Amino acid sequence: MEASRENSRIQVFDRGGAFKREWRGAQDKGRVFGVAVDAAGGYYVGVRRADYDPATNGVLKLDRDWNTVAAIGFGTPGHPVFNAVHDLAVARDGTIYVAETRTRRVVKLRPAR
């Protein structure tokens, strides 16, 4: 799997390197800056349009069919404030780690219980 910030897309390849599918669903929000897959096969995509504008930084959660099922951040009241989302990871327990370049921090988001 490859996240391309310049092309604002995610591409998936099989183990042999053959192209399987592509997602470009973040174009209205900004460029793709990382992708991670959780234990259930859901995707988390780091997105940003402008480095210093929290309204354009966040994480999209996609289902297995790549439909957006949640958005975290993007200036939404009560959500974490992100600044220059750069990459992310999802732990086995569902905890999401979002790395930012401008602030040099990692934001830890615990799953809802």
Coordinates of C-alpha atoms in Angstrom, one line a residue:
M1 CA 0.0 0.0 0.0
E2 CA 1.3 3.5 -0.9
A3 CA 0.0 6.9 0.2
S4 CA 1.0 9.6 -2.3
R5 CA 0.8 13.1 -1.0
E6 CA 1.7 14.6 -4.4
N7 CA -1.1 12.8 -6.1
S8 CA -3.5 12.7 -3.1
R9 CA -4.2 9.1 -3.5
I10 CA -3.7 5.6 -1.9
Q11 CA -2.7 2.7 -4.1
V12 CA -2.9 -0.9 -3.2
F13 CA -0.6 -3.6 -4.7
D14 CA -0.6 -7.3 -4.2
R15 CA 2.5 -9.1 -2.9
G16 CA 3.9 -9.5 -6.4
G17 CA 3.7 -5.8 -7.0
A18 CA 0.6 -5.8 -9.3
F19 CA -1.7 -2.8 -8.9
K20 CA -5.1 -3.7 -7.3
R21 CA -7.0 -0.5 -6.6
E22 CA -6.8 3.2 -6.0
W23 CA -8.6 5.7 -3.7
R24 CA -8.7 9.5 -4.3
G25 CA -11.5 10.4 -1.9
A26 CA -9.7 13.1 0.1
Q27 CA -9.3 15.6 -2.8
D28 CA -12.0 17.9 -1.3
K29 CA -10.1 17.9 2.1
G30 CA -6.5 18.0 1.0
R31 CA -3.5 15.8 0.3
V32 CA -3.0 12.3 1.7
F33 CA -0.1 12.1 4.2
G34 CA -0.3 8.5 5.4
V35 CA -2.4 5.5 5.7
A36 CA -2.8 2.7 8.2
V37 CA -5.0 -0.4 8.4
D38 CA -6.7 -1.6 11.7
A39 CA -7.3 -5.2 12.8
A40 CA -10.8 -5.2 11.2
G41 CA -9.5 -4.1 7.8
G42 CA -10.6 -0.5 8.1
Y43 CA -8.4 2.3 6.8
Y44 CA -7.2 5.5 8.5
V45 CA -5.9 8.2 6.2
G46 CA -4.0 11.3 7.4
V47 CA -5.1 14.4 5.4
R48 CA -3.9 18.0 5.3
R49 CA -4.4 21.0 3.1
A50 CA -2.5 23.7 5.0
D51 CA 0.1 23.2 7.7
Y52 CA -1.0 25.8 10.2
D53 CA -4.8 25.5 9.7
P54 CA -6.4 22.9 12.0
A55 CA -9.6 23.1 10.0
T56 CA -7.7 21.4 7.1
N57 CA -5.8 18.7 9.1
G58 CA -7.3 15.4 10.3
V59 CA -7.9 11.7 9.9
L60 CA -10.5 10.0 7.8
K61 CA -11.7 6.5 8.8
L62 CA -12.7 4.4 5.8
D63 CA -14.5 1.0 5.8
R64 CA -13.3 -1.9 3.7
D65 CA -15.1 -0.6 0.7
W66 CA -13.3 2.8 1.2
N67 CA -16.4 4.7 2.2
T68 CA -15.7 7.5 4.7
V69 CA -17.3 6.5 8.0
A70 CA -15.7 9.1 10.3
A71 CA -13.6 12.2 10.3
I72 CA -11.4 13.2 13.2
G73 CA -10.1 16.7 13.6
F74 CA -10.7 19.2 10.7
G75 CA -11.5 21.9 13.2
T76 CA -14.6 20.1 14.6
P77 CA -15.4 21.3 18.1
G78 CA -14.5 18.6 20.6
H79 CA -12.1 16.8 18.3
P80 CA -8.3 16.9 18.6
V81 CA -6.5 19.8 16.9
F82 CA -4.0 18.7 14.4
N83 CA -1.2 20.8 12.8
A84 CA 0.7 19.4 9.8
V85 CA -0.5 15.7 9.9
H86 CA 2.3 13.7 8.4
D87 CA 1.8 10.0 9.1
L88 CA -0.2 7.6 11.3
A89 CA -0.3 4.1 12.7
V90 CA -3.0 2.0 14.3
A91 CA -2.1 -0.4 17.2
R92 CA -3.8 -3.8 17.6
D93 CA -6.1 -2.4 20.3
G94 CA -7.3 0.3 18.0
T95 CA -5.3 3.2 19.4
I96 CA -4.4 5.6 16.6
Y97 CA -1.1 7.5 16.6
V98 CA -0.9 10.6 14.5
A99 CA 2.5 12.2 13.8
E100 CA 2.8 15.9 13.0
T101 CA 5.8 17.6 11.4
R102 CA 5.4 21.2 12.5
T103 CA 4.8 20.5 16.1
R104 CA 7.1 17.4 16.2
R105 CA 4.6 15.5 18.3
V106 CA 2.6 12.3 18.2
V107 CA -1.1 12.5 19.1
K108 CA -2.4 9.3 20.7
L109 CA -6.2 8.7 20.2
R110 CA -7.7 5.9 22.2
P111 CA -10.6 3.9 20.8
A112 CA -14.1 4.5 22.1
R113 CA -15.2 1.9 24.6

